[in-house]
């Protein structure tokens, strides 16, 4: 097992350096001089220009620049934003809880609906329930989520007036940022209605972001269940006279969960990509919106640093899933 | 498996109809897939003949008829069956032309991504260990970035046009082809027919492209169908974010971006382009599921 973990960690290192190299190269292959772009329409005097060249290290040879960047990354230094002059690393981790909260609610929504849907579809294989659920799942899987968001806004915010259109909480609530998670902070503040407002703001974005993972989980659960249900031990369990609920819900589901958990773990990338669209539409102040805004403002240090941190996050989660999978399933380790 | 490969290695003309017929027999069993195929055929037809089908030019503005609702709603006329947008352009014409862009995106992205991916995958499968490792690590690096984010940043670097969006999407989809091709190449290489081909004196290139590749195609074809729909979705998402096709191009995602401010006033400018995307993507995914069932020997019911 130790050897398996070590070998997984070893492949992590070159990927990490590669990801860093790509986000490093990004600012240097851009058309146009980043310093001129940063200066914007006001322009720059020659001395100021030279000052910036030294400040950003553009006068150094490229490998020295990369080494500085790499060591900076390892020490949590990703430079400062061109626009706000704030530290990229700090900004990322200030905004991250918003994205985390949204993603957690989305994946929770997807699991709570997707798992039962998959199990029911598998148990009623080929019957009406199965067809209806799997057709719905395929529609969800094909959904352009930015359009889905607009539709939900039309119905639930426009026609019914149930949910707000943007932001994380109503404007009349103010409280301290303790955890950065609005649901927790609003409860801690003890203000009347704050928690309710936070929940209301979360509903639509979570549904939008959770739709594709929901479809993936439902489909994966169904196929994993079908595979398990045809095994001998299930027949034994049935022959022993256990109730169908116990056979399907406990004996079968337990083993079917292994691939499903992997899919859930690997959906982090999908969630972060979806967060870009969801956060933009709902003006959700998280990483996705921050990245899109920075791309449009040509705020290169932010784009560069954000890209790197997001990729690192995805890599770490994938690595963890891999190792956990090795722990649960000894067959994988033997390769 | 081995007789199939020698058949492809010789001449395929004699055996093709049989294989196609067999494929069709399996494909036809899946009703959803057949429906998907029909819808996709309509989509291709519209894409090809958009200029003949559309009543107006997609960029022509009828200033007297802005935000006119569809014909079945009060205030709609047959002159604009699906209504008009905020500057009075005919929705139907724009939607029909939009099919052309989406189809174009799908084809180009799949061809570029599949060609590059299959080549790299074949090389990785046959190359010495170190080259294999280098290629696969490179793919791991690309896959570490969420695909839409990487495409978004690439387009920001290259400049926001539909062509650059296609390049970016092809690049982020390509690792899937590399992994898939490499995996099936490694699997096929251990089989007897490959060894016998080598014994008979086939060179490396011949083994790669003529002996092994045809037997790796089934999963790649399924992947091609799935990435066709992903390409359409991602291009629309980029267009929606303002980093794909630029207005006034009647691309579905771009049309949605234009329509955002009318979300609560004119449902048709928002609903229709998205519905077009959904129906197209859904039909391709239905087809993809059918293809997988028909091509994957493991799932075939004997």
XYZ file of C-alpha atoms in Angstrom:
637
model
C 0.000 0.000 0.000
C 2.799 2.413 0.933
C 4.418 1.679 -2.425
C 1.174 2.435 -4.215
C 0.793 5.777 -2.447
C 4.433 6.652 -3.134
C 4.116 5.862 -6.825
C 0.980 7.996 -7.054
C 2.801 10.834 -5.287
C 5.738 10.490 -7.676
C 3.555 11.082 -10.719
C 2.118 14.083 -8.915
C 5.434 15.955 -8.921
C 6.025 16.245 -12.701
C 2.367 17.123 -13.236
C 2.661 19.832 -10.599
C 5.753 21.309 -12.276
C 4.016 21.084 -15.664
C 0.898 22.834 -14.433
C 3.059 25.557 -12.903
C 4.997 25.859 -16.161
C 1.806 26.279 -18.178
C 0.386 28.970 -15.934
C 3.838 30.627 -15.902
C 4.123 30.512 -19.691
C 0.659 32.004 -20.005
C 1.656 35.583 -19.158
C 4.705 35.395 -21.419
C 3.075 34.136 -24.607
C 0.338 36.740 -24.547
C 0.234 39.019 -27.523
C 1.289 42.465 -26.376
C 3.374 43.564 -23.457
C 1.654 42.822 -20.139
C 3.077 46.007 -18.619
C 1.624 48.181 -21.386
C -1.698 46.372 -21.054
C -1.659 46.919 -17.306
C -0.966 50.631 -17.714
C -4.101 50.880 -19.810
C -5.007 54.065 -21.645
C -3.045 56.369 -19.365
C 0.246 55.068 -20.687
C 3.572 54.956 -18.862
C 6.733 57.004 -18.752
C 9.922 55.247 -19.803
C 11.329 55.212 -16.241
C 8.158 53.775 -14.761
C 8.185 51.136 -17.485
C 11.720 50.107 -16.584
C 10.778 50.022 -12.902
C 7.982 47.575 -13.659
C 10.260 45.437 -15.828
C 12.557 45.041 -12.825
C 9.650 44.597 -10.404
C 8.153 41.743 -12.413
C 11.587 40.274 -13.117
C 11.222 40.518 -16.899
C 14.901 41.563 -17.153
C 16.012 38.162 -15.835
C 16.681 35.128 -18.027
C 13.551 33.037 -18.512
C 14.726 30.064 -16.402
C 15.521 32.379 -13.483
C 12.017 33.819 -13.836
C 10.504 30.351 -13.770
C 12.571 29.335 -10.750
C 11.463 32.484 -8.917
C 7.867 31.770 -9.865
C 8.049 28.122 -8.744
C 9.632 28.967 -5.404
C 7.105 31.787 -5.004
C 4.242 29.344 -5.589
C 5.608 26.949 -2.980
C 5.760 29.811 -0.479
C 2.252 31.007 -1.252
C 3.332 34.049 -3.271
C 1.456 34.483 -6.550
C 2.037 38.201 -7.027
C -0.509 40.995 -6.824
C -3.452 41.938 -8.982
C -2.826 44.589 -11.661
C -6.219 46.104 -10.997
C -6.805 45.977 -7.262
C -3.178 45.641 -6.207
C -4.230 42.927 -3.767
C -2.415 39.709 -3.065
C -3.664 36.967 -5.419
C -3.126 34.153 -2.910
C -5.106 35.984 -0.184
C -7.883 36.924 -2.601
C -8.232 33.338 -3.763
C -8.663 32.004 -0.255
C -11.016 34.836 0.724
C -13.306 34.050 -2.188
C -12.901 30.297 -2.085
C -15.451 29.599 0.706
C -18.219 31.050 -1.490
C -17.401 28.583 -4.257
C -16.928 25.776 -1.745
C -20.338 26.403 -0.199
C -22.033 26.487 -3.589
C -20.222 23.352 -4.789
C -20.994 21.427 -1.603
C -24.695 22.272 -1.825
C -24.703 21.377 -5.513
C -23.045 17.985 -4.993
C -25.295 17.283 -2.008
C -28.319 18.009 -4.199
C -26.884 15.744 -6.895
C -26.179 12.854 -4.490
C -29.494 13.064 -2.641
C -31.457 12.831 -5.885
C -29.008 10.906 -8.081
C -28.336 7.907 -5.831
C -31.976 6.941 -5.219
C -32.809 7.616 -8.875
C -30.029 5.287 -10.008
C -31.023 2.552 -7.550
C -34.695 2.737 -8.510
C -33.845 2.671 -12.219
C -31.657 -0.403 -11.737
C -34.219 -2.265 -9.658
C -36.961 -1.558 -12.196
C -34.687 -2.215 -15.149
C -36.485 -1.812 -18.482
C -39.729 -0.762 -16.801
C -41.435 2.600 -16.977
C -39.570 4.066 -13.984
C -36.217 3.123 -15.443
C -36.988 4.678 -18.820
C -38.450 7.852 -17.340
C -35.574 8.387 -14.924
C -32.849 7.637 -17.443
C -34.425 9.854 -20.128
C -34.559 12.671 -17.592
C -30.942 11.998 -16.657
C -29.872 12.187 -20.290
C -31.692 15.504 -20.687
C -29.874 16.779 -17.586
C -26.586 15.509 -18.936
C -27.160 17.389 -22.217
C -28.258 20.594 -20.523
C -26.547 23.880 -21.373
C -26.494 24.960 -17.734
C -26.247 28.686 -18.499
C -29.591 28.424 -20.284
C -31.034 26.228 -17.534
C -30.116 28.985 -15.074
C -31.951 31.601 -17.144
C -35.034 29.373 -17.375
C -35.120 28.827 -13.628
C -34.745 32.564 -13.107
C -37.677 33.224 -15.450
C -39.923 30.771 -13.605
C -38.894 30.999 -9.953
C -37.643 34.561 -9.694
C -39.690 36.225 -12.419
C -43.088 34.532 -12.486
C -43.305 33.154 -8.961
C -41.023 35.609 -7.164
C -39.788 32.886 -4.795
C -36.043 33.270 -5.063
C -33.652 36.184 -5.477
C -31.707 36.557 -8.721
C -28.214 37.296 -7.514
C -25.787 37.458 -4.609
C -25.363 35.338 -1.494
C -27.611 37.089 1.033
C -30.179 39.879 1.328
C -28.820 43.428 1.461
C -30.258 44.169 4.912
C -28.097 41.587 6.672
C -24.609 42.416 7.875
C -22.429 40.159 9.962
C -18.848 39.097 10.371
C -17.091 36.684 8.085
C -16.272 33.869 10.484
C -16.053 30.803 8.286
C -16.805 32.417 4.932
C -19.682 29.974 4.552
C -22.844 32.056 4.467
C -25.044 29.307 5.926
C -22.843 28.993 9.005
C -22.115 32.699 9.414
C -25.783 33.689 9.157
C -26.658 31.212 11.907
C -23.811 32.425 14.109
C -24.922 36.025 13.681
C -28.256 35.156 15.267
C -30.098 37.697 13.123
C -33.711 36.961 12.321
C -34.213 35.683 8.802
C -30.549 35.807 7.849
C -30.256 32.043 7.546
C -33.450 31.853 5.512
C -32.160 34.497 3.174
C -28.888 32.623 2.712
C -30.774 29.420 1.899
C -33.008 31.233 -0.593
C -29.984 32.633 -2.373
C -28.382 29.205 -2.554
C -31.281 27.221 -4.010
C -31.196 28.143 -7.693
C -27.400 28.234 -8.101
C -27.094 24.841 -6.385
C -29.709 23.276 -8.640
C -28.024 24.706 -11.739
C -24.534 23.613 -10.714
C -25.752 20.218 -9.474
C -27.703 19.264 -12.592
C -24.920 17.651 -14.616
C -23.351 15.822 -11.630
C -26.857 14.640 -10.751
C -27.294 13.100 -14.192
C -23.817 11.544 -14.101
C -24.358 10.082 -10.620
C -27.769 8.657 -11.548
C -26.406 6.990 -14.676
C -23.330 5.662 -12.911
C -25.336 4.340 -9.949
C -27.693 2.534 -12.280
C -24.957 0.780 -14.249
C -22.982 -0.097 -11.107
C -26.129 -1.490 -9.464
C -26.976 -3.547 -12.546
C -23.522 -5.094 -12.488
C -23.719 -5.942 -8.789
C -27.286 -7.235 -8.949
C -26.261 -10.005 -11.321
C -23.667 -11.406 -8.890
C -24.003 -14.670 -7.029
C -23.975 -13.235 -3.542
C -27.073 -11.214 -4.362
C -28.829 -14.378 -5.478
C -27.752 -15.997 -2.219
C -29.115 -13.078 -0.238
C -32.401 -13.325 -2.090
C -32.524 -17.087 -1.629
C -32.031 -16.619 2.100
C -35.299 -14.766 2.001
C -34.081 -11.251 2.792
C -36.489 -8.482 1.869
C -35.882 -6.795 -1.495
C -35.279 -3.521 0.320
C -32.471 -5.071 2.338
C -30.905 -6.838 -0.657
C -31.016 -3.800 -2.948
C -30.463 -1.099 -0.403
C -27.724 -2.717 1.675
C -26.125 -5.729 0.013
C -26.053 -4.358 -3.512
C -25.743 -0.633 -2.942
C -22.701 -1.008 -0.709
C -20.626 -2.533 -3.482
C -22.155 -0.397 -6.193
C -21.090 2.687 -4.273
C -17.377 2.226 -4.994
C -17.446 3.420 -8.629
C -20.082 6.008 -7.728
C -17.850 7.543 -5.066
C -15.048 7.716 -7.613
C -17.315 9.564 -10.019
C -18.335 11.971 -7.280
C -14.690 12.610 -6.398
C -13.733 13.161 -10.003
C -16.597 15.603 -10.579
C -14.664 18.370 -8.800
C -13.307 19.569 -12.146
C -16.815 19.604 -13.613
C -18.071 21.536 -10.589
C -15.354 24.180 -10.862
C -15.936 24.554 -14.605
C -19.675 24.809 -13.969
C -19.033 27.328 -11.203
C -17.589 29.688 -13.823
C -20.949 29.844 -15.607
C -23.175 29.570 -12.540
C -21.364 32.256 -10.567
C -21.328 34.616 -13.539
C -25.072 34.301 -14.038
C -26.035 34.573 -10.369
C -23.384 37.207 -9.511
C -22.059 34.771 -6.905
C -18.875 36.273 -5.453
C -16.679 33.169 -5.765
C -13.639 31.914 -7.655
C -15.451 31.392 -10.951
C -16.760 34.927 -11.217
C -13.409 36.280 -10.024
C -11.635 34.415 -12.827
C -14.067 35.532 -15.539
C -13.924 39.156 -14.375
C -10.119 39.024 -14.291
C -9.955 37.533 -17.773
C -12.050 40.406 -19.085
C -10.010 42.993 -17.185
C -6.816 41.427 -18.528
C -5.645 41.104 -14.936
C -2.952 38.580 -15.785
C -1.444 37.797 -12.360
C -4.916 36.877 -11.089
C -5.716 34.709 -14.117
C -2.319 33.042 -13.860
C -2.523 32.428 -10.113
C -6.174 31.405 -10.156
C -5.592 28.949 -12.985
C -2.723 27.377 -11.073
C -4.550 27.116 -7.748
C -7.673 25.666 -9.354
C -5.628 23.065 -11.232
C -3.738 22.198 -8.037
C -7.000 21.770 -6.192
C -8.348 19.433 -8.862
C -5.083 17.462 -8.831
C -5.067 17.072 -5.056
C -8.668 15.884 -5.006
C -8.015 13.416 -7.836
C -4.929 12.109 -6.055
C -6.910 11.646 -2.844
C -9.658 9.810 -4.733
C -7.038 7.570 -6.349
C -5.439 6.708 -3.029
C -8.781 6.131 -1.306
C -9.811 3.939 -4.205
C -6.627 1.933 -3.739
C -7.464 1.572 -0.057
C -10.979 0.286 -0.748
C -10.125 -1.851 -3.741
C -6.891 -3.868 -3.399
C -7.054 -4.983 -7.049
C -6.051 -1.495 -8.201
C -2.853 -1.464 -6.159
C -1.418 -4.506 -7.866
C -0.767 -2.756 -11.187
C -11.151 -10.688 -33.615
C -8.170 -11.836 -35.693
C -10.187 -12.641 -38.812
C -11.793 -9.219 -38.657
C -8.398 -7.581 -38.623
C -6.989 -9.536 -41.537
C -10.128 -8.696 -43.426
C -9.587 -4.998 -42.848
C -5.932 -5.414 -43.673
C -6.750 -6.849 -47.064
C -9.693 -5.229 -48.737
C -12.665 -3.991 -46.815
C -15.035 -3.611 -49.720
C -16.279 -7.173 -49.614
C -16.924 -7.324 -45.880
C -18.231 -3.819 -45.134
C -21.930 -4.302 -45.892
C -22.058 -7.288 -43.550
C -20.492 -5.368 -40.697
C -22.627 -2.329 -41.340
C -25.761 -4.428 -41.424
C -24.780 -6.061 -38.157
C -24.093 -2.681 -36.623
C -27.436 -1.338 -37.821
C -29.243 -4.346 -36.383
C -27.883 -3.591 -32.927
C -28.289 0.163 -33.294
C -31.923 -0.148 -34.348
C -32.834 -1.996 -31.154
C -32.263 1.211 -29.187
C -35.281 3.344 -29.920
C -33.792 6.466 -28.330
C -30.734 6.191 -30.526
C -32.850 5.992 -33.680
C -34.853 9.055 -32.636
C -31.555 10.800 -31.919
C -30.333 9.879 -35.368
C -33.440 11.351 -37.023
C -33.189 14.595 -35.058
C -29.499 14.808 -35.868
C -30.282 14.283 -39.563
C -32.712 17.219 -39.435
C -30.044 19.290 -37.685
C -27.487 18.505 -40.403
C -30.058 19.268 -43.102
C -30.822 22.655 -41.530
C -27.121 23.408 -41.130
C -26.406 22.669 -44.784
C -29.422 24.422 -46.287
C -29.835 27.286 -43.788
C -29.509 29.882 -46.550
C -32.425 28.322 -48.455
C -34.637 27.648 -45.447
C -34.300 30.960 -43.626
C -36.894 33.555 -44.611
C -34.551 36.507 -43.926
C -30.900 37.332 -43.624
C -29.928 36.540 -39.999
C -28.437 39.996 -39.458
C -31.178 42.030 -41.153
C -32.831 44.397 -38.650
C -36.528 45.254 -38.857
C -36.552 48.325 -36.641
C -40.349 48.566 -36.698
C -40.697 45.071 -35.227
C -38.427 44.805 -32.197
C -39.128 42.105 -29.593
C -42.190 40.896 -31.420
C -43.557 37.682 -29.833
C -43.998 34.391 -31.739
C -47.022 33.926 -33.964
C -49.156 31.955 -31.474
C -48.934 34.681 -28.877
C -50.864 37.949 -28.914
C -49.071 40.480 -31.081
C -47.233 37.906 -33.192
C -47.476 37.722 -36.969
C -46.695 35.087 -39.583
C -44.055 37.428 -40.964
C -41.892 36.418 -37.972
C -43.104 32.950 -36.901
C -40.787 32.761 -33.875
C -40.740 36.467 -33.127
C -37.916 38.968 -33.320
C -35.091 39.960 -30.988
C -34.263 43.304 -29.402
C -33.077 44.905 -32.636
C -35.782 43.342 -34.788
C -33.908 40.406 -36.284
C -35.986 37.372 -37.232
C -35.504 34.652 -34.585
C -36.285 31.776 -36.944
C -33.656 32.831 -39.461
C -31.077 33.302 -36.734
C -31.825 29.916 -35.196
C -31.565 28.174 -38.564
C -28.224 29.810 -39.295
C -27.110 28.973 -35.758
C -27.330 25.274 -36.606
C -24.698 25.905 -39.234
C -22.235 27.311 -36.702
C -22.828 24.569 -34.161
C -22.443 21.854 -36.779
C -19.262 23.456 -38.048
C -17.862 23.692 -34.506
C -18.690 20.053 -33.814
C -17.117 18.746 -37.019
C -13.942 20.811 -36.795
C -13.361 20.127 -33.105
C -13.927 16.382 -33.430
C -11.710 16.075 -36.508
C -8.860 18.096 -34.989
C -9.074 16.541 -31.527
C -9.495 12.985 -32.813
C -6.701 13.189 -35.385
C -4.235 14.631 -32.900
C -5.381 12.387 -30.092
C -5.298 9.166 -32.098
C -1.829 9.955 -33.452
C -0.435 10.743 -30.002
C -2.184 7.735 -28.491
C -0.784 5.388 -31.141
C 2.693 6.819 -30.628
C 2.390 6.484 -26.859
C 1.236 2.896 -27.227
C 4.131 1.903 -29.467
C 6.908 4.252 -28.322
C 9.638 3.425 -25.819
C 8.695 3.809 -22.179
C 10.129 7.323 -21.703
C 8.241 8.858 -24.646
C 5.056 7.166 -23.489
C 5.558 8.680 -20.021
C 6.221 12.146 -21.444
C 3.081 12.087 -23.593
C 0.871 10.768 -20.818
C 2.181 13.281 -18.263
C 1.473 16.074 -20.750
C -2.093 14.837 -21.075
C -2.396 14.647 -17.259
C -1.347 18.292 -17.124
C -4.016 19.347 -19.613
C -6.629 17.279 -17.774
C -5.734 18.903 -14.447
C -7.383 22.134 -15.608
C -11.185 22.240 -15.720
C -11.793 22.100 -19.476
C -14.023 25.155 -19.774
C -11.622 27.277 -17.719
C -8.611 26.271 -19.803
C -10.535 26.924 -23.008
C -11.630 30.293 -21.654
C -8.065 31.331 -20.815
C -6.755 30.046 -24.160
C -9.357 32.070 -26.024
C -8.449 35.103 -23.939
C -4.836 34.656 -25.084
C -5.634 33.961 -28.728
C -8.412 36.536 -29.040
C -12.168 35.974 -28.825
C -13.268 34.500 -32.149
C -15.177 31.357 -33.034
C -12.097 29.876 -34.717
C -9.976 30.332 -31.596
C -12.760 28.896 -29.482
C -12.714 25.795 -31.676
C -8.942 25.468 -31.372
C -9.134 25.813 -27.599
C -11.940 23.270 -27.259
C -10.150 20.805 -29.540
C -7.050 21.124 -27.400
C -8.837 20.443 -24.127
C -10.826 17.500 -25.560
C -7.859 15.839 -27.193
C -6.354 14.099 -24.088
C -9.425 11.859 -23.884
C -8.626 10.478 -27.336
C -4.982 9.964 -26.406
C -5.872 7.971 -23.283
C -8.521 5.935 -25.043
C -6.349 5.102 -28.043
C -3.335 4.236 -25.917
C -5.368 1.983 -23.650
C -6.837 -0.015 -26.511
C -3.499 -0.123 -28.363
C -1.805 -1.600 -25.297
C -4.621 -4.105 -25.040
C -4.500 -5.085 -28.723
C -0.702 -5.314 -28.905
C -0.622 -8.390 -26.691
C -2.916 -10.320 -29.016
C -1.741 -13.054 -31.339
C -2.736 -11.417 -34.593
C -0.355 -8.532 -33.940
C 2.510 -10.897 -33.211
C 1.787 -12.852 -36.367
C 1.654 -9.657 -38.405
C 5.117 -8.794 -37.098
C 6.394 -12.290 -37.799
C 5.176 -12.002 -41.374
C 7.306 -8.862 -41.565
C 5.009 -5.864 -41.055
C 6.957 -2.728 -40.128
C 6.144 -0.586 -37.109
C 4.131 1.948 -39.107
C 2.131 -0.764 -40.838
C 1.461 -2.492 -37.530
C 0.357 0.793 -35.999
C -1.999 2.044 -38.671
C -3.115 -1.005 -40.619
C -3.054 -3.851 -38.123
C -3.837 -2.319 -34.756
C -5.679 0.970 -35.357
C -8.797 -0.460 -37.071
C -9.387 -2.677 -34.047
C -9.183 0.248 -31.650
C -11.780 2.338 -33.446
C -14.974 1.285 -31.646
C -14.417 3.226 -28.401
C -12.951 6.127 -30.384
C -16.099 6.412 -32.497
C -18.223 6.553 -29.352
C -15.909 9.188 -27.910
C -16.206 11.175 -31.147
C -19.986 11.281 -30.812
C -19.749 12.367 -27.182
C -17.156 15.059 -27.850
C -19.253 16.374 -30.736
C -21.921 17.304 -28.201
C -19.370 18.545 -25.659
C -17.860 20.770 -28.354
C -21.249 22.301 -29.158
C -21.977 22.879 -25.462
C -18.567 24.380 -24.718
C -18.615 26.625 -27.789
C -22.039 27.879 -26.758
C -20.793 28.442 -23.203
C -17.811 30.411 -24.506
C -20.114 32.401 -26.766
C -22.379 33.047 -23.785
C -19.425 34.364 -21.768
C -18.455 36.625 -24.660
C -15.351 34.604 -25.503
C -16.639 32.734 -28.554
C -18.411 33.903 -31.656
C -18.998 37.649 -31.465
C -22.288 39.445 -32.119
C -23.980 39.758 -34.538
C -23.008 36.172 -35.438
C -26.173 34.065 -34.987
C -24.392 31.480 -32.813
C -26.784 30.016 -30.227
C -24.619 30.776 -27.185
C -23.924 34.317 -28.367
C -27.641 34.844 -28.994
C -28.324 33.807 -25.385
C -25.757 36.286 -24.120
C -27.476 39.072 -26.079
C -30.832 37.984 -24.706
C -29.847 37.942 -21.026
C -31.222 41.378 -20.226
C -34.631 40.415 -21.641
C -34.951 37.361 -19.434
C -38.051 38.656 -17.689
C -39.563 40.593 -20.602
C -39.338 38.429 -23.716
C -39.169 34.718 -22.962
C -38.728 33.676 -26.605
C -35.354 35.342 -27.167
C -34.016 33.377 -24.191
C -35.885 30.092 -24.472
C -35.500 29.309 -28.154
C -31.694 29.388 -28.653
C -31.177 27.299 -25.512
C -33.818 24.832 -26.608
C -31.995 24.494 -29.919
C -28.750 23.704 -28.085
C -30.462 21.227 -25.762
C -32.276 19.352 -28.539
C -29.150 19.109 -30.675
C -26.905 17.969 -27.829
C -29.531 15.541 -26.566
C -29.958 13.933 -29.983
C -26.211 13.456 -30.315
C -25.948 11.968 -26.827
C -28.833 9.592 -27.561
C -26.985 8.512 -30.687
C -23.770 8.147 -28.721
C -25.456 5.816 -26.234
C -26.796 3.738 -29.120
C -23.375 3.642 -30.772
C -21.782 2.435 -27.552
C -24.303 -0.332 -27.115
C -23.952 -1.396 -30.738
C -20.160 -1.239 -30.899
C -19.174 -2.484 -27.471
C -18.928 -6.259 -27.721
C -19.105 -6.662 -23.954
C -22.627 -5.304 -23.804
C -23.877 -7.157 -26.879
C -26.525 -9.693 -26.048
C -25.653 -12.851 -27.909
